[in-house]
PDB file of C-alpha atoms and ligand atoms in Angstrom:
ATOM      1  CA  UNK A 493       1.305  40.971  13.031  1.00 75.00           C
ATOM      2  CA  UNK A 494       3.834  39.508  15.440  1.00 91.00           C
ATOM      3  CA  UNK A 495       4.122  41.988  18.304  1.00 97.00           C
ATOM      4  CA  UNK A 496       7.521  42.298  19.961  1.00 98.00           C
ATOM      5  CA  UNK A 497       9.168  43.977  22.975  1.00 98.00           C
ATOM      6  CA  UNK A 498      10.898  47.336  22.414  1.00 98.00           C
ATOM      7  CA  UNK A 499      13.532  48.173  25.009  1.00 98.00           C
ATOM      8  CA  UNK A 500      14.527  51.790  25.517  1.00 98.00           C
ATOM      9  CA  UNK A 501      17.576  52.388  27.698  1.00 96.00           C
ATOM     10  CA  UNK A 502      19.685  55.445  28.384  1.00 93.00           C
ATOM     11  CA  UNK A 503      21.568  57.013  31.226  1.00 87.00           C
ATOM     12  CA  UNK A 504      19.253  58.718  33.705  1.00 79.00           C
ATOM     13  CA  UNK A 505      18.365  62.080  32.130  1.00 77.00           C
ATOM     14  CA  UNK A 506      18.763  60.722  28.603  1.00 82.00           C
ATOM     15  CA  UNK A 507      15.094  61.336  27.900  1.00 87.00           C
ATOM     16  CA  UNK A 508      13.848  57.805  27.227  1.00 93.00           C
ATOM     17  CA  UNK A 509      10.841  58.077  29.516  1.00 92.00           C
ATOM     18  CA  UNK A 510       9.580  61.150  27.651  1.00 93.00           C
ATOM     19  CA  UNK A 511      10.191  59.439  24.320  1.00 96.00           C
ATOM     20  CA  UNK A 512       8.239  56.391  25.502  1.00 96.00           C
ATOM     21  CA  UNK A 513       5.348  58.576  26.669  1.00 95.00           C
ATOM     22  CA  UNK A 514       5.190  60.442  23.343  1.00 97.00           C
ATOM     23  CA  UNK A 515       5.320  57.213  21.343  1.00 97.00           C
ATOM     24  CA  UNK A 516       2.435  55.788  23.332  1.00 97.00           C
ATOM     25  CA  UNK A 517       0.365  58.911  22.649  1.00 97.00           C
ATOM     26  CA  UNK A 518       1.000  58.723  18.922  1.00 97.00           C
ATOM     27  CA  UNK A 519       0.728  55.023  18.150  1.00 98.00           C
ATOM     28  CA  UNK A 520      -2.148  52.719  18.913  1.00 98.00           C
ATOM     29  CA  UNK A 521      -0.070  49.611  18.165  1.00 98.00           C
ATOM     30  CA  UNK A 522       2.018  50.088  21.316  1.00 98.00           C
ATOM     31  CA  UNK A 523       1.434  49.369  25.006  1.00 98.00           C
ATOM     32  CA  UNK A 524       3.584  50.132  28.025  1.00 97.00           C
ATOM     33  CA  UNK A 525       4.998  47.610  30.460  1.00 97.00           C
ATOM     34  CA  UNK A 526       4.467  49.141  33.914  1.00 98.00           C
ATOM     35  CA  UNK A 527       7.454  48.142  36.053  1.00 98.00           C
ATOM     36  CA  UNK A 528       7.649  47.420  39.755  1.00 98.00           C
ATOM     37  CA  UNK A 529       9.968  49.479  41.925  1.00 98.00           C
ATOM     38  CA  UNK A 530      10.877  49.814  45.572  1.00 98.00           C
ATOM     39  CA  UNK A 531      11.621  53.531  45.246  1.00 96.00           C
ATOM     40  CA  UNK A 532       9.136  56.056  46.612  1.00 96.00           C
ATOM     41  CA  UNK A 533       6.726  57.677  44.139  1.00 96.00           C
ATOM     42  CA  UNK A 534       7.734  61.136  42.883  1.00 92.00           C
ATOM     43  CA  UNK A 535       5.234  63.965  42.905  1.00 92.00           C
ATOM     44  CA  UNK A 536       2.625  63.315  40.223  1.00 94.00           C
ATOM     45  CA  UNK A 537       3.481  59.641  39.731  1.00 95.00           C
ATOM     46  CA  UNK A 538       0.505  57.315  39.702  1.00 96.00           C
ATOM     47  CA  UNK A 539       0.412  53.755  41.054  1.00 98.00           C
ATOM     48  CA  UNK A 540      -0.237  51.282  38.245  1.00 97.00           C
ATOM     49  CA  UNK A 541       0.477  53.865  35.549  1.00 95.00           C
ATOM     50  CA  UNK A 542       4.065  54.990  36.138  1.00 95.00           C
ATOM     51  CA  UNK A 543       5.057  52.078  38.359  1.00 97.00           C
ATOM     52  CA  UNK A 544       3.731  49.528  40.788  1.00 98.00           C
ATOM     53  CA  UNK A 545       5.320  50.785  44.009  1.00 98.00           C
ATOM     54  CA  UNK A 546       6.280  47.851  46.218  1.00 98.00           C
ATOM     55  CA  UNK A 547       7.980  47.424  49.569  1.00 98.00           C
ATOM     56  CA  UNK A 548      11.322  45.561  49.502  1.00 98.00           C
ATOM     57  CA  UNK A 549       9.619  42.602  51.114  1.00 98.00           C
ATOM     58  CA  UNK A 550       6.867  42.422  48.501  1.00 98.00           C
ATOM     59  CA  UNK A 551       9.399  42.890  45.732  1.00 98.00           C
ATOM     60  CA  UNK A 552      11.549  40.019  47.040  1.00 98.00           C
ATOM     61  CA  UNK A 553       8.490  37.782  47.406  1.00 98.00           C
ATOM     62  CA  UNK A 554       7.432  38.426  43.824  1.00 98.00           C
ATOM     63  CA  UNK A 555      10.969  37.852  42.626  1.00 98.00           C
ATOM     64  CA  UNK A 556      11.169  34.532  44.483  1.00 98.00           C
ATOM     65  CA  UNK A 557       7.822  33.549  42.964  1.00 98.00           C
ATOM     66  CA  UNK A 558       9.336  34.083  39.471  1.00 98.00           C
ATOM     67  CA  UNK A 559       6.991  36.962  38.618  1.00 98.00           C
ATOM     68  CA  UNK A 560       9.723  39.042  36.960  1.00 98.00           C
ATOM     69  CA  UNK A 561      11.099  38.601  33.447  1.00 98.00           C
ATOM     70  CA  UNK A 562      14.081  40.631  34.669  1.00 98.00           C
ATOM     71  CA  UNK A 563      14.986  42.633  37.724  1.00 98.00           C
ATOM     72  CA  UNK A 564      17.904  44.804  38.777  1.00 97.00           C
ATOM     73  CA  UNK A 565      19.095  47.159  41.455  1.00 95.00           C
ATOM     74  CA  UNK A 566      19.350  50.677  40.014  1.00 89.00           C
ATOM     75  CA  UNK A 567      20.512  53.688  42.065  1.00 83.00           C
ATOM     76  CA  UNK A 568      19.969  51.749  45.290  1.00 88.00           C
ATOM     77  CA  UNK A 569      16.404  50.656  44.518  1.00 95.00           C
ATOM     78  CA  UNK A 570      14.974  47.495  42.987  1.00 98.00           C
ATOM     79  CA  UNK A 571      13.220  47.564  39.629  1.00 98.00           C
ATOM     80  CA  UNK A 572      11.598  44.701  37.766  1.00 98.00           C
ATOM     81  CA  UNK A 573       9.506  43.864  34.716  1.00 98.00           C
ATOM     82  CA  UNK A 574       6.491  41.696  35.434  1.00 98.00           C
ATOM     83  CA  UNK A 575       5.960  38.740  33.097  1.00 97.00           C
ATOM     84  CA  UNK A 576       2.246  39.496  33.409  1.00 98.00           C
ATOM     85  CA  UNK A 577       2.759  43.010  31.958  1.00 98.00           C
ATOM     86  CA  UNK A 578       4.594  41.642  28.930  1.00 98.00           C
ATOM     87  CA  UNK A 579       1.865  39.026  28.445  1.00 97.00           C
ATOM     88  CA  UNK A 580      -0.910  41.595  28.852  1.00 97.00           C
ATOM     89  CA  UNK A 581       0.423  43.912  26.124  1.00 98.00           C
ATOM     90  CA  UNK A 582       1.645  41.263  23.651  1.00 98.00           C
ATOM     91  CA  UNK A 583      -1.609  39.351  24.248  1.00 98.00           C
ATOM     92  CA  UNK A 584      -3.530  42.447  23.136  1.00 98.00           C
ATOM     93  CA  UNK A 585      -1.566  42.309  19.852  1.00 97.00           C
ATOM     94  CA  UNK A 586       0.559  45.369  20.681  1.00 98.00           C
ATOM     95  CA  UNK A 587       4.312  45.882  20.797  1.00 98.00           C
ATOM     96  CA  UNK A 588       5.398  46.331  24.377  1.00 98.00           C
ATOM     97  CA  UNK A 589       7.505  49.390  25.181  1.00 98.00           C
ATOM     98  CA  UNK A 590       9.888  48.991  28.111  1.00 97.00           C
ATOM     99  CA  UNK A 591      11.912  51.701  29.821  1.00 96.00           C
ATOM    100  CA  UNK A 592      14.565  49.652  31.615  1.00 96.00           C
ATOM    101  CA  UNK A 593      18.226  49.912  32.585  1.00 94.00           C
ATOM    102  CA  UNK A 594      21.097  48.176  30.825  1.00 95.00           C
ATOM    103  CA  UNK A 595      21.395  45.261  33.290  1.00 95.00           C
ATOM    104  CA  UNK A 596      17.683  44.560  32.913  1.00 97.00           C
ATOM    105  CA  UNK A 597      17.917  44.822  29.140  1.00 97.00           C
ATOM    106  CA  UNK A 598      20.621  42.147  29.068  1.00 97.00           C
ATOM    107  CA  UNK A 599      18.593  39.767  31.230  1.00 97.00           C
ATOM    108  CA  UNK A 600      15.421  40.426  29.304  1.00 98.00           C
ATOM    109  CA  UNK A 601      16.876  39.865  25.838  1.00 97.00           C
ATOM    110  CA  UNK A 602      18.183  36.484  26.966  1.00 96.00           C
ATOM    111  CA  UNK A 603      14.584  35.504  27.754  1.00 94.00           C
ATOM    112  CA  UNK A 604      13.068  37.369  24.761  1.00 96.00           C
ATOM    113  CA  UNK A 605      15.718  37.352  22.022  1.00 96.00           C
ATOM    114  CA  UNK A 606      13.359  38.928  19.504  1.00 95.00           C
ATOM    115  CA  UNK A 607      13.282  42.198  21.432  1.00 98.00           C
ATOM    116  CA  UNK A 608      14.303  45.402  19.668  1.00 98.00           C
ATOM    117  CA  UNK A 609      16.924  47.251  21.704  1.00 98.00           C
ATOM    118  CA  UNK A 610      17.346  51.019  21.399  1.00 98.00           C
ATOM    119  CA  UNK A 611      19.845  53.141  23.291  1.00 97.00           C
ATOM    120  CA  UNK A 612      18.934  56.804  23.708  1.00 96.00           C
ATOM    121  CA  UNK A 613      21.939  59.111  23.874  1.00 95.00           C
ATOM    122  CA  UNK A 614      21.846  62.653  25.230  1.00 92.00           C
ATOM    123  CA  UNK A 615      23.232  65.122  22.645  1.00 91.00           C
ATOM    124  CA  UNK A 616      26.033  66.279  24.973  1.00 91.00           C
ATOM    125  CA  UNK A 617      27.419  65.899  28.480  1.00 90.00           C
ATOM    126  CA  UNK A 618      26.190  69.414  29.335  1.00 91.00           C
ATOM    127  CA  UNK A 619      22.633  68.547  28.366  1.00 89.00           C
ATOM    128  CA  UNK A 620      22.799  65.318  30.360  1.00 88.00           C
ATOM    129  CA  UNK A 621      24.082  67.128  33.466  1.00 88.00           C
ATOM    130  CA  UNK A 622      21.489  69.855  33.084  1.00 87.00           C
ATOM    131  CA  UNK A 623      18.645  67.343  32.766  1.00 84.00           C
ATOM    132  CA  UNK A 624      19.845  65.475  35.813  1.00 81.00           C
ATOM    133  CA  UNK A 625      20.079  68.647  37.883  1.00 81.00           C
ATOM    134  CA  UNK A 626      16.710  69.959  36.722  1.00 79.00           C
ATOM    135  CA  UNK A 627      14.935  66.998  38.237  1.00 70.00           C
ATOM    136  CA  UNK A 628      15.332  68.466  41.710  1.00 63.00           C
ATOM    137  CA  UNK A 629      13.562  65.393  42.975  1.00 63.00           C
ATOM    138  CA  UNK A 630      16.737  63.815  44.252  1.00 66.00           C
ATOM    139  CA  UNK A 631      19.045  64.435  47.152  1.00 81.00           C
ATOM    140  CA  UNK A 632      22.715  65.271  46.528  1.00 83.00           C
ATOM    141  CA  UNK A 633      23.653  61.656  47.256  1.00 84.00           C
ATOM    142  CA  UNK A 634      21.100  60.349  44.792  1.00 81.00           C
ATOM    143  CA  UNK A 635      22.324  62.740  42.126  1.00 83.00           C
ATOM    144  CA  UNK A 636      25.890  61.497  42.677  1.00 86.00           C
ATOM    145  CA  UNK A 637      24.667  57.890  42.416  1.00 82.00           C
ATOM    146  CA  UNK A 638      22.912  58.685  39.147  1.00 82.00           C
ATOM    147  CA  UNK A 639      26.042  60.330  37.730  1.00 87.00           C
ATOM    148  CA  UNK A 640      28.086  57.212  38.479  1.00 87.00           C
ATOM    149  CA  UNK A 641      25.370  55.006  37.013  1.00 85.00           C
ATOM    150  CA  UNK A 642      25.194  57.205  33.899  1.00 88.00           C
ATOM    151  CA  UNK A 643      28.909  56.675  33.367  1.00 90.00           C
ATOM    152  CA  UNK A 644      28.501  52.910  33.554  1.00 90.00           C
ATOM    153  CA  UNK A 645      25.379  52.857  31.421  1.00 91.00           C
ATOM    154  CA  UNK A 646      27.102  54.776  28.625  1.00 93.00           C
ATOM    155  CA  UNK A 647      29.638  51.937  28.356  1.00 93.00           C
ATOM    156  CA  UNK A 648      26.812  49.525  27.506  1.00 94.00           C
ATOM    157  CA  UNK A 649      25.884  51.220  24.233  1.00 95.00           C
ATOM    158  CA  UNK A 650      27.545  48.426  22.214  1.00 95.00           C
ATOM    159  CA  UNK A 651      24.972  45.925  23.445  1.00 95.00           C
ATOM    160  CA  UNK A 652      22.131  47.717  21.611  1.00 98.00           C
ATOM    161  CA  UNK A 653      20.911  47.314  18.047  1.00 98.00           C
ATOM    162  CA  UNK A 654      19.950  50.958  17.552  1.00 98.00           C
ATOM    163  CA  UNK A 655      21.143  54.317  18.855  1.00 97.00           C
ATOM    164  CA  UNK A 656      18.995  57.447  18.841  1.00 97.00           C
ATOM    165  CA  UNK A 657      20.444  60.805  19.846  1.00 96.00           C
ATOM    166  CA  UNK A 658      17.858  62.808  21.751  1.00 94.00           C
ATOM    167  CA  UNK A 659      18.820  66.271  20.510  1.00 92.00           C
ATOM    168  CA  UNK A 660      15.248  67.200  19.682  1.00 95.00           C
ATOM    169  CA  UNK A 661      12.307  65.340  21.214  1.00 95.00           C
ATOM    170  CA  UNK A 662      10.089  65.287  18.116  1.00 96.00           C
ATOM    171  CA  UNK A 663      12.965  64.026  15.960  1.00 97.00           C
ATOM    172  CA  UNK A 664      13.947  61.362  18.469  1.00 97.00           C
ATOM    173  CA  UNK A 665      10.349  60.121  18.717  1.00 98.00           C
ATOM    174  CA  UNK A 666      10.144  60.050  14.935  1.00 98.00           C
ATOM    175  CA  UNK A 667      13.358  57.998  14.723  1.00 98.00           C
ATOM    176  CA  UNK A 668      12.228  55.453  17.279  1.00 98.00           C
ATOM    177  CA  UNK A 669       8.901  55.201  15.478  1.00 98.00           C
ATOM    178  CA  UNK A 670      10.734  54.604  12.184  1.00 98.00           C
ATOM    179  CA  UNK A 671      12.783  51.827  13.816  1.00 98.00           C
ATOM    180  CA  UNK A 672       9.570  50.126  14.951  1.00 98.00           C
ATOM    181  CA  UNK A 673       8.079  50.420  11.444  1.00 98.00           C
ATOM    182  CA  UNK A 674      11.212  48.923   9.901  1.00 98.00           C
ATOM    183  CA  UNK A 675      11.276  46.071  12.418  1.00 98.00           C
ATOM    184  CA  UNK A 676       7.640  45.201  11.662  1.00 96.00           C
ATOM    185  CA  UNK A 677       8.620  44.450   8.056  1.00 96.00           C
ATOM    186  CA  UNK A 678      11.992  42.864   8.799  1.00 96.00           C
ATOM    187  CA  UNK A 679      12.056  39.478   7.079  1.00 94.00           C
ATOM    188  CA  UNK A 680      12.291  37.367  10.228  1.00 92.00           C
ATOM    189  CA  UNK A 681       9.217  39.007  11.714  1.00 94.00           C
ATOM    190  CA  UNK A 682       6.839  38.862   8.755  1.00 91.00           C
ATOM    191  CA  UNK A 683       4.173  36.336   9.656  1.00 88.00           C
ATOM    192  CA  UNK A 684       3.431  33.606   7.080  1.00 92.00           C
ATOM    193  CA  UNK A 685       6.196  34.732   4.736  1.00 94.00           C
ATOM    194  CA  UNK A 686       6.965  31.211   3.478  1.00 94.00           C
ATOM    195  CA  UNK A 687       3.311  30.552   2.648  1.00 95.00           C
ATOM    196  CA  UNK A 688       2.954  33.911   0.902  1.00 94.00           C
ATOM    197  CA  UNK A 689       6.011  33.334  -1.255  1.00 96.00           C
ATOM    198  CA  UNK A 690       5.017  29.707  -1.986  1.00 96.00           C
ATOM    199  CA  UNK A 691       1.584  30.835  -3.162  1.00 96.00           C
ATOM    200  CA  UNK A 692       3.212  33.387  -5.503  1.00 96.00           C
ATOM    201  CA  UNK A 693       5.699  30.800  -6.817  1.00 97.00           C
ATOM    202  CA  UNK A 694       2.933  28.253  -7.416  1.00 96.00           C
ATOM    203  CA  UNK A 695       0.858  30.740  -9.344  1.00 96.00           C
ATOM    204  CA  UNK A 696       3.820  31.831 -11.473  1.00 97.00           C
ATOM    205  CA  UNK A 697       4.757  28.214 -12.217  1.00 96.00           C
ATOM    206  CA  UNK A 698       1.229  27.501 -13.391  1.00 96.00           C
ATOM    207  CA  UNK A 699       1.490  30.525 -15.659  1.00 96.00           C
ATOM    208  CA  UNK A 700       4.903  29.458 -17.027  1.00 96.00           C
ATOM    209  CA  UNK A 701       3.750  25.906 -17.794  1.00 95.00           C
ATOM    210  CA  UNK A 702       0.512  26.899 -19.421  1.00 90.00           C
TER     211      UNK A 702
HETATM  212  P1  5GP B 327      13.501  56.177  37.674  1.00 68.81           P
HETATM  213  O1  5GP B 327      13.672  55.883  39.124  1.00 68.81           O
HETATM  214  O2  5GP B 327      14.172  57.454  37.269  1.00 68.81           O
HETATM  215  O3  5GP B 327      12.074  56.086  37.214  1.00 68.81           O
HETATM  216  O4  5GP B 327      14.251  55.012  36.880  1.00 68.81           O
HETATM  217  C1  5GP B 327      15.590  54.739  37.160  1.00 68.81           C
HETATM  218  C2  5GP B 327      16.129  53.726  36.195  1.00 68.81           C
HETATM  219  O5  5GP B 327      15.482  52.467  36.372  1.00 68.81           O
HETATM  220  C3  5GP B 327      15.930  54.100  34.727  1.00 68.81           C
HETATM  221  O6  5GP B 327      17.165  53.864  34.050  1.00 68.81           O
HETATM  222  C4  5GP B 327      14.879  53.142  34.264  1.00 68.81           C
HETATM  223  O7  5GP B 327      15.021  52.844  32.902  1.00 68.81           O
HETATM  224  C5  5GP B 327      15.165  51.942  35.125  1.00 68.81           C
HETATM  225  N1  5GP B 327      14.014  51.053  35.215  1.00 68.81           N
HETATM  226  C6  5GP B 327      12.709  51.379  35.283  1.00 68.81           C
HETATM  227  N2  5GP B 327      11.942  50.280  35.321  1.00 68.81           N
HETATM  228  C7  5GP B 327      12.793  49.229  35.257  1.00 68.81           C
HETATM  229  C8  5GP B 327      12.600  47.812  35.233  1.00 68.81           C
HETATM  230  O8  5GP B 327      11.503  47.273  35.276  1.00 68.81           O
HETATM  231  N3  5GP B 327      13.722  47.050  35.172  1.00 68.81           N
HETATM  232  C9  5GP B 327      14.975  47.577  35.130  1.00 68.81           C
HETATM  233  N4  5GP B 327      15.993  46.745  35.057  1.00 68.81           N
HETATM  234  N5  5GP B 327      15.182  48.905  35.143  1.00 68.81           N
HETATM  235  C10 5GP B 327      14.109  49.717  35.210  1.00 68.81           C
END
C-alpha cells in the first residue's frame, strides 16, 4: 500500500476535528499529524496529542529551521504541520490525517501533490453559528475573528477534490471513510500495477499461442 496524506478542512465549527477523531478510532490504517500552534491549550487538550503548544519564539525558530511542511496564521495564532509528523505516520505505513486550514492545505498540496483534499461543509448557516457559539471557549473578539475566517474559508471550497456535508456525524465519517477506500484503489495509487498487468498479459499470451 502507498500511504497518502488526507487533508480535512472546513470553517471553524464545521466539525472536521470530530470527524478526524472518529475516523482514527475506527480505522487502524490511519494516523494523525499533531500540529504545532502558538494558541493556548483549551480545557482538556493534551500536549503532544491535540497539539504541540509552542511559544511564538519557538514556533518562529522551528519555521526558520524548515521543520514545517506548511504553516499559516489562523485567527491570530500560528499553526504548522511538522515534516517529522508526516514522516512518522507515512513511515509506519499509515495514511496521515491532517486537520488544517485552507491556506495550509494549499501550501501542503504543493509539496505533497498526492494528498487527498476533503472540504467539510456544515449543513446550514444556523448550524455553523450554533456550533461556533457553543464552544464558549472564545472571547467575543475571537468569535468575531472566527466568523470572518469562516466566510473566507467557505470561498476556498473549489480548491478541494471532495466535499462532505456534515449533517450527521456518523454519515459524514462514513463518507470520508469511503473516499479513503476509493482513493486506495485509484489507478495512480495502486502499487506495482504495471507489473501485475504485464504478468497477466504474459500468461494470457502464452495461453493464446499454445
Ligand atoms: P483550533 O484553534 O480551533 O484548534 O484550530 C483553528 C484552525 O486552525 C482550524 O481551521 C484548524 O484546521 C487549523 N489548523 C490546525 N492545525 C493546523 C496546521 O498545522 N496548519 C494549518 N495551516 N492550520 C491548522
